[in-house]
mmCIF file of C-alpha atoms in Angstrom:
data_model
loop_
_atom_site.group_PDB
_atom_site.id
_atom_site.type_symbol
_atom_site.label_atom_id
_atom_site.label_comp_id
_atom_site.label_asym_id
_atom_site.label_seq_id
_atom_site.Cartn_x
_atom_site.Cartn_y
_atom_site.Cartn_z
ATOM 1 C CA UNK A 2 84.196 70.143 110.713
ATOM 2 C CA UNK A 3 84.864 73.220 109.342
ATOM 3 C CA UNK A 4 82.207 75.749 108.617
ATOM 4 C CA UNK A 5 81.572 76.297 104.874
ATOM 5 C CA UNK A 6 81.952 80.063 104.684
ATOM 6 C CA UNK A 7 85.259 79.664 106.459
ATOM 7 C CA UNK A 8 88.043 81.261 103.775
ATOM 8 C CA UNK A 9 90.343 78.388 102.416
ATOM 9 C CA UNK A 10 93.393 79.830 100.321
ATOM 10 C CA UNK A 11 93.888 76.937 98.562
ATOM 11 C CA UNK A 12 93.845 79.055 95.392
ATOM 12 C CA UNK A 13 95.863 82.127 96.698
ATOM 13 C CA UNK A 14 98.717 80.270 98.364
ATOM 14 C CA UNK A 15 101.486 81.256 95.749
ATOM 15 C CA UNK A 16 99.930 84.165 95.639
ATOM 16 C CA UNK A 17 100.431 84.985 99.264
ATOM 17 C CA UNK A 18 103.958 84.567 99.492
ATOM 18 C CA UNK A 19 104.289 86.700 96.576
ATOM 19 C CA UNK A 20 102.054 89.764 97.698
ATOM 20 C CA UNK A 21 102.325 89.562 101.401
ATOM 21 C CA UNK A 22 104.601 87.784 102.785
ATOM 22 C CA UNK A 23 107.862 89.051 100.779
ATOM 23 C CA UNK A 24 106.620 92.997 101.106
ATOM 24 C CA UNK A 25 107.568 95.124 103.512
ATOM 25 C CA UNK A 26 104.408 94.804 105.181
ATOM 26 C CA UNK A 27 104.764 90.939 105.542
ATOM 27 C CA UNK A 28 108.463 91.870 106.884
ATOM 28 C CA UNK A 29 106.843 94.211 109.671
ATOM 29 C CA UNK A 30 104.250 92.092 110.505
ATOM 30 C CA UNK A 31 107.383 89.454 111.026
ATOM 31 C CA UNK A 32 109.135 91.920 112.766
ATOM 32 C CA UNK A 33 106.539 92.812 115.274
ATOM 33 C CA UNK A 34 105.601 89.383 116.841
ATOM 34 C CA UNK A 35 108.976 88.415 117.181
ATOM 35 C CA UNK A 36 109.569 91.757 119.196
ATOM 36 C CA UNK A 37 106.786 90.555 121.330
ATOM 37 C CA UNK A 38 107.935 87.321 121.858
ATOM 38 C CA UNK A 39 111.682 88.947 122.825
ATOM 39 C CA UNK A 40 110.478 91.621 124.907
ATOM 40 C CA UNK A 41 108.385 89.358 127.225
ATOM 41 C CA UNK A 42 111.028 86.278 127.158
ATOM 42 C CA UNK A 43 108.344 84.085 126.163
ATOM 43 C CA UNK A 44 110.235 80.770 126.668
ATOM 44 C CA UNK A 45 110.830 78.951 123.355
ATOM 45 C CA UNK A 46 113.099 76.442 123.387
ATOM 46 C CA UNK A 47 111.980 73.078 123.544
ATOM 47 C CA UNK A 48 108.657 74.472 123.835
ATOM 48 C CA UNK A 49 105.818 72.410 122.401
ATOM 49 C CA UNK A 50 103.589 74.771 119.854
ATOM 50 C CA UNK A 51 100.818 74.589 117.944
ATOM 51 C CA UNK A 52 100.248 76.789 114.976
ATOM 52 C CA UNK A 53 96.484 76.692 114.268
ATOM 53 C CA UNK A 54 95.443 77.962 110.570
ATOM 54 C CA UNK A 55 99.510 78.433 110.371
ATOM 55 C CA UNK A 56 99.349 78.509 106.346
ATOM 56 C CA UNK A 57 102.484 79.096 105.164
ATOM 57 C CA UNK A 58 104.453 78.558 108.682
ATOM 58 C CA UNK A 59 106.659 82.222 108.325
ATOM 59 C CA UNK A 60 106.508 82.840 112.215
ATOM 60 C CA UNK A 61 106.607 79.094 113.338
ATOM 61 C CA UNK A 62 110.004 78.996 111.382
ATOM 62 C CA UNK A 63 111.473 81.634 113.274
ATOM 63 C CA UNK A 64 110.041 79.913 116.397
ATOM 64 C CA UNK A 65 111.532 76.700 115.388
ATOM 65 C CA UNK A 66 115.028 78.101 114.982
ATOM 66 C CA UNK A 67 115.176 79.173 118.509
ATOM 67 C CA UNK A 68 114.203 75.791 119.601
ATOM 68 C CA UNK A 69 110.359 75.709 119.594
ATOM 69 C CA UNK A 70 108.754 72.606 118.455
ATOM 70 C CA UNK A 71 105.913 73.277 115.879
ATOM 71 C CA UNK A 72 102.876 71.133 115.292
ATOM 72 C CA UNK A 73 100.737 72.791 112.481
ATOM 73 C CA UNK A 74 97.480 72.637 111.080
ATOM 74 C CA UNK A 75 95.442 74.351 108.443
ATOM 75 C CA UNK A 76 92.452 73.775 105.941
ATOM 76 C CA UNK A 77 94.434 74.807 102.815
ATOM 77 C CA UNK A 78 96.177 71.672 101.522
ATOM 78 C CA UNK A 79 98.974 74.008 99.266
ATOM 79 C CA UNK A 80 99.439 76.041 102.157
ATOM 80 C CA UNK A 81 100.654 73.021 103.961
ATOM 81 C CA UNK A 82 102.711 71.972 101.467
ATOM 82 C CA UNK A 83 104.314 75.575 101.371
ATOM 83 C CA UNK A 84 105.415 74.943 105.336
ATOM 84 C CA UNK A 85 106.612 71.632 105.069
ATOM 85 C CA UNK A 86 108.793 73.174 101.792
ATOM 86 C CA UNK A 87 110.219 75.907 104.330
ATOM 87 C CA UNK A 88 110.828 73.743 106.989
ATOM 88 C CA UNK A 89 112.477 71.160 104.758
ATOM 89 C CA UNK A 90 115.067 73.462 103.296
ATOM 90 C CA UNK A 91 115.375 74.786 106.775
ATOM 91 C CA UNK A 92 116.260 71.251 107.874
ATOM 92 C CA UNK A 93 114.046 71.795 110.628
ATOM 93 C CA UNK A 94 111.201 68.864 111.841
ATOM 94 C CA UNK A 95 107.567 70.067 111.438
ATOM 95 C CA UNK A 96 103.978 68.105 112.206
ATOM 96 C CA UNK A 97 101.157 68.976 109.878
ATOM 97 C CA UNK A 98 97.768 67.724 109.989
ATOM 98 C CA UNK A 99 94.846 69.087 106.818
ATOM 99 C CA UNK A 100 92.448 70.011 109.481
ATOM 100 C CA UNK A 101 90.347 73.313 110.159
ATOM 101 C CA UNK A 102 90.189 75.532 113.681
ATOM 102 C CA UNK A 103 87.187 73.562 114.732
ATOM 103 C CA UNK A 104 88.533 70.143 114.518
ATOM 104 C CA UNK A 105 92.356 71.018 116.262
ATOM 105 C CA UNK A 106 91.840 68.831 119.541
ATOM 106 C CA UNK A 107 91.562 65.759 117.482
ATOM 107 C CA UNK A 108 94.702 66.346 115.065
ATOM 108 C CA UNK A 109 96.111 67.354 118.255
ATOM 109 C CA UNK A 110 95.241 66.007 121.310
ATOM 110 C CA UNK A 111 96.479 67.451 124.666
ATOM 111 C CA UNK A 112 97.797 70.885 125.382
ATOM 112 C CA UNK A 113 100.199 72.652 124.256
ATOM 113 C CA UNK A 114 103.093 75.614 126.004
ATOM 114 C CA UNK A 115 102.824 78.148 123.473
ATOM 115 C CA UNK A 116 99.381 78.186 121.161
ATOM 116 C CA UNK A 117 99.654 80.421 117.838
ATOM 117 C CA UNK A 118 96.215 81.714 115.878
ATOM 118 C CA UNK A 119 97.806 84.523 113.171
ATOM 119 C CA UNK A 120 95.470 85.880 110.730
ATOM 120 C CA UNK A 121 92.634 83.027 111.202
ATOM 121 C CA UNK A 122 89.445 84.518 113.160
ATOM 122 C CA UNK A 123 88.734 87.633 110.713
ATOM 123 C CA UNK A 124 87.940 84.998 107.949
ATOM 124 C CA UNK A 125 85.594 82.723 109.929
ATOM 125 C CA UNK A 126 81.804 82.965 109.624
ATOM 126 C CA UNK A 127 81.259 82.510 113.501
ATOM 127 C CA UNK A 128 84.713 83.971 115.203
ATOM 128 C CA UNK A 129 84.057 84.531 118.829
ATOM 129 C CA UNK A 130 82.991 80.803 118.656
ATOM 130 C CA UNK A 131 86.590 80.047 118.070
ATOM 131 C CA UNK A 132 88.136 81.355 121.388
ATOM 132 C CA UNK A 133 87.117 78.569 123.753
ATOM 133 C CA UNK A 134 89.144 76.410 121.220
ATOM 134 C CA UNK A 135 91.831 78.190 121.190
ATOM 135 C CA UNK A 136 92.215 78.675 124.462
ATOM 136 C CA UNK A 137 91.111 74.973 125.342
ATOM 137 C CA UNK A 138 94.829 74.286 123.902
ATOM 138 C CA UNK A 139 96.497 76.266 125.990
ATOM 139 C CA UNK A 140 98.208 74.571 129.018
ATOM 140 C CA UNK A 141 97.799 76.333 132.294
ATOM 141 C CA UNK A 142 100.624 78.873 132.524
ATOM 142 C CA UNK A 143 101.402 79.088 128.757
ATOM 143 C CA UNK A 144 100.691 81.398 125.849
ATOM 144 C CA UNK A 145 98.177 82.318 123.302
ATOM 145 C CA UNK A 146 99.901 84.718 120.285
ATOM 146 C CA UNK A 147 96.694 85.741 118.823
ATOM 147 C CA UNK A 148 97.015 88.303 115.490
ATOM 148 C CA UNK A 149 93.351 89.530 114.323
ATOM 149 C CA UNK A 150 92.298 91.763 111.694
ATOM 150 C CA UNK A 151 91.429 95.464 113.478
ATOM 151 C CA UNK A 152 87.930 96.531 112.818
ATOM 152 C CA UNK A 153 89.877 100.506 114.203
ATOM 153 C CA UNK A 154 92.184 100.279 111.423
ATOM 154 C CA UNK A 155 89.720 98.735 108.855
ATOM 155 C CA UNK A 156 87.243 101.548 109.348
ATOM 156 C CA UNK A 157 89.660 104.189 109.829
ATOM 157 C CA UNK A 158 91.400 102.702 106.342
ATOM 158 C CA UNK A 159 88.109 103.276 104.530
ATOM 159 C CA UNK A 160 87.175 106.574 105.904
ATOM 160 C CA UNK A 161 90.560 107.883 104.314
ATOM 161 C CA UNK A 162 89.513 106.155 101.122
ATOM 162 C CA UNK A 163 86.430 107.802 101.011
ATOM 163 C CA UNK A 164 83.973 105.316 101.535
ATOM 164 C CA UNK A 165 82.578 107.607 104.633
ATOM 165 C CA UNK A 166 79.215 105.609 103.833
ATOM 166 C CA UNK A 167 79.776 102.473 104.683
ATOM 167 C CA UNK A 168 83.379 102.409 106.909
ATOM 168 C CA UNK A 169 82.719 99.017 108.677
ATOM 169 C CA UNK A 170 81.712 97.074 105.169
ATOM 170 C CA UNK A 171 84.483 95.606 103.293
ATOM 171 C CA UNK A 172 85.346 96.865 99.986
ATOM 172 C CA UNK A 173 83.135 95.297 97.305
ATOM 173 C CA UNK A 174 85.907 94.610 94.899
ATOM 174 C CA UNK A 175 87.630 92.928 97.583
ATOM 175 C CA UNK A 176 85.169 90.767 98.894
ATOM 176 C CA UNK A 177 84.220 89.424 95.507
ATOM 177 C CA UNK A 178 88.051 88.303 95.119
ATOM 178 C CA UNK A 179 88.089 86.766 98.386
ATOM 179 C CA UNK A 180 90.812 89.151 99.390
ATOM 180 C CA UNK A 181 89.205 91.013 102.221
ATOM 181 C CA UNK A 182 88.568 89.551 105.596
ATOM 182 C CA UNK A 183 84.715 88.618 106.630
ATOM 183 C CA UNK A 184 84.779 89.711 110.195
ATOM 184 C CA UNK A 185 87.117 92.788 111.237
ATOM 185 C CA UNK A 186 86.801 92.509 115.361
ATOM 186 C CA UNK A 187 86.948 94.587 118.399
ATOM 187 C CA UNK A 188 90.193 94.204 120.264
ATOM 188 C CA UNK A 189 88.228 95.482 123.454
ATOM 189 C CA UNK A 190 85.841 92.597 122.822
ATOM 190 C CA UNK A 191 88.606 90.072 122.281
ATOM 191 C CA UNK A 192 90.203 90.946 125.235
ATOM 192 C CA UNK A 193 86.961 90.934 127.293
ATOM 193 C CA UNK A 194 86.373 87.518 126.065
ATOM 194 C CA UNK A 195 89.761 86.293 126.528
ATOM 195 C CA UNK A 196 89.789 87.555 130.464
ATOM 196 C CA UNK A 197 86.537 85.528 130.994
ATOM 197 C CA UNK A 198 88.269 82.635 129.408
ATOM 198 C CA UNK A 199 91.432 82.849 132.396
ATOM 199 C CA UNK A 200 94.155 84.836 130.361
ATOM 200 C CA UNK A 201 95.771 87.773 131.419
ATOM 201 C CA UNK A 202 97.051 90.129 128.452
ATOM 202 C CA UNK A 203 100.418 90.937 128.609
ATOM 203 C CA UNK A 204 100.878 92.623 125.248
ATOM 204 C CA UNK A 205 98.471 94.597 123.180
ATOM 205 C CA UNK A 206 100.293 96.060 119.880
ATOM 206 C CA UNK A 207 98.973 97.510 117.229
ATOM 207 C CA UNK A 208 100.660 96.119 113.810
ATOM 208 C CA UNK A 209 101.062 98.453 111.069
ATOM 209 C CA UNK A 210 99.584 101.716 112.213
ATOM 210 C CA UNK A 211 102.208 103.879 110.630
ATOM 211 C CA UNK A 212 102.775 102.036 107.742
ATOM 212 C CA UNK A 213 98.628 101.714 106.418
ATOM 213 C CA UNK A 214 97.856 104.842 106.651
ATOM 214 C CA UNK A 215 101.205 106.948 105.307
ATOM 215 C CA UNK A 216 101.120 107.679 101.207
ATOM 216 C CA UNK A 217 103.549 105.805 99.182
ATOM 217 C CA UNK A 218 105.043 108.385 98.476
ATOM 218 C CA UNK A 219 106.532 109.777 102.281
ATOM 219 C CA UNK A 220 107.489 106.053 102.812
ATOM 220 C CA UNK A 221 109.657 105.796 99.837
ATOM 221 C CA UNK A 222 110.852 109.779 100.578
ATOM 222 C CA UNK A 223 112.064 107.992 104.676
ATOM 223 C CA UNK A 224 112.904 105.191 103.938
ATOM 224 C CA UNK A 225 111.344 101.584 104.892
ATOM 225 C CA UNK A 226 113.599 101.398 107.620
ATOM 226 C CA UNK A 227 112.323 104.985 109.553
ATOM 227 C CA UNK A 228 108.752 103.692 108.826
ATOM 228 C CA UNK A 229 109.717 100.289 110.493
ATOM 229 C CA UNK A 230 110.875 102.016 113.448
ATOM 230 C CA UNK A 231 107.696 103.968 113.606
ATOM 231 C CA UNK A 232 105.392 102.128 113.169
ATOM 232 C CA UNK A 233 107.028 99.082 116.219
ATOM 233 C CA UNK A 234 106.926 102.357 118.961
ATOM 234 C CA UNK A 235 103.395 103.303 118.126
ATOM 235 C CA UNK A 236 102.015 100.091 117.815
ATOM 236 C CA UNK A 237 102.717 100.204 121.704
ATOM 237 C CA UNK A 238 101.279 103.466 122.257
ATOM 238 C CA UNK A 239 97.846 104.741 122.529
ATOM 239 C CA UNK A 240 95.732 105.442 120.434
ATOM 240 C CA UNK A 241 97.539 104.339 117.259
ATOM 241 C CA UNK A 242 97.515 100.753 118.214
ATOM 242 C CA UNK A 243 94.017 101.044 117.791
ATOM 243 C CA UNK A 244 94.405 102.096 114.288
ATOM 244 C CA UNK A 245 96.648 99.398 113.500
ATOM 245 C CA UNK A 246 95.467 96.822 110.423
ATOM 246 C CA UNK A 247 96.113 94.107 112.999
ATOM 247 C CA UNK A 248 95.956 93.414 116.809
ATOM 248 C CA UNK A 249 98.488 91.332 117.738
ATOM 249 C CA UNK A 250 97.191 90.136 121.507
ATOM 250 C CA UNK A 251 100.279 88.200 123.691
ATOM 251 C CA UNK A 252 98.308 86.608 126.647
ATOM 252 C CA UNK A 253 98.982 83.796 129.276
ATOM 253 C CA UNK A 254 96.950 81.579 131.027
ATOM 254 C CA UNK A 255 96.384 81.485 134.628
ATOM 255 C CA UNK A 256 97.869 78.635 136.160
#
């Protein structure tokens, strides 16, 4: 069962792929996992994955066309439909299941090489409740690709909007929509948790570091490109990983 303050985007799906997913930040965000998944060789074909809260399915496409076989759930019934669209026109096989986070071991059973959570834990009333079942999925020796909203970059974001009284709250506007995430989280916590839970962490990147927090104006005077480039080095570097808008965390699990 899924808890009922858990965010379901049934009514922002089209939305999504609109406003996110076809920007340039979308694109980066793209951009950086597959890095991640390149630079550490992460084994993908005819690897079995699971996509948990996968919505639209943007990464687990690019996973299935180098040979990755994706199982994927999520609680948003149009979302679904959106991924099985993709995958369709992609001629590409994909296994969906309607189901939330908390109900993943019985739309699918077993475990899995390569275990994807993108975007998911931020909007869940009780997140760090999540990780066990995450990791639960994971067989011994394979990967979690876990992507969280930053609570660095999210208070860092609203410090240089001005809202120097209340950093770690969400914008009111925003949270009225729907549009901002419940729970920003501590990648030092994550991580903590994570370790306790048998993974080592392989790759810590912040995602969008450069690109947040420089004015329209200097990234249409570079060029998308130069702040592209940017923003993949320091997302490696300390400290502006911690100021990225999301942690992407690439971790394995001891064998």
């Amino acid at each position: 069962m899924t808890d009922t303050s858990d965010r379901n985007f049934d009514d922002l799906a089209t939305r999504f792929s609109r406003t996110i997913y076809a920007t340039p930040r979308g694109q980066l965000r793209l951009m950086a996992l597959q890095q991640d998944f390149q630079d550490l060789a992460v084994p993908l074909n005819a690897s079995q994955v699971l996509d948990i809260g996968g919505g639209q399915g943007q990464f687990s496409l690019w996973l299935a066309r180098q040979g990755g076989n994706i199982s994927l759930c999520d609680i948003s019934r149009e979302m679904l439909t959106l991924a099985e669209d993709q995958f369709a026109a992609a001629e590409l096989p994909l296994s969906t299941e309607l189901a939330p986070l908390q109900s993943v071991s019985e739309a699918f059973p077993g475990e899995f090489d390569i275990v994807v959570n993108h975007a998911v834990l931020e909007w869940l009333e009780k997140p760090m409740e999540a990780l066990p079942l995450l990791t639960a999925k994971v067989r011994p020796g394979g990967y979690l690709s876990l992507m969280f909203y930053n609570l660095h970059g999210h208070q860092w974001r609203q410090l240089m909007n001005g809202r120097t009284h209340a950093p770690a709250s969400a914008n009111p506007r925003l949270r009225k929509e729907g549009n901002a995430p419940q729970h920003p989280l501590d990648p030092d916590e994550i991580e903590q948790s994570l370790r306790d839970l048998g993974f080592e962490l392989l790759r810590w990147r912040g995602i969008r570091c450069i690109h947040d927090h420089m004015h329209q104006k200097i990234r249409d005077r570079i060029g998308q490109d130069a702040v592209n480039r940017a923003d993949l080095e320091a997302g490696l570097q300390e400290p502006y990983r911690r100021l990225g808008r999301y942690v992407h965390f690439l971790l394995r699990k001891s064998r």
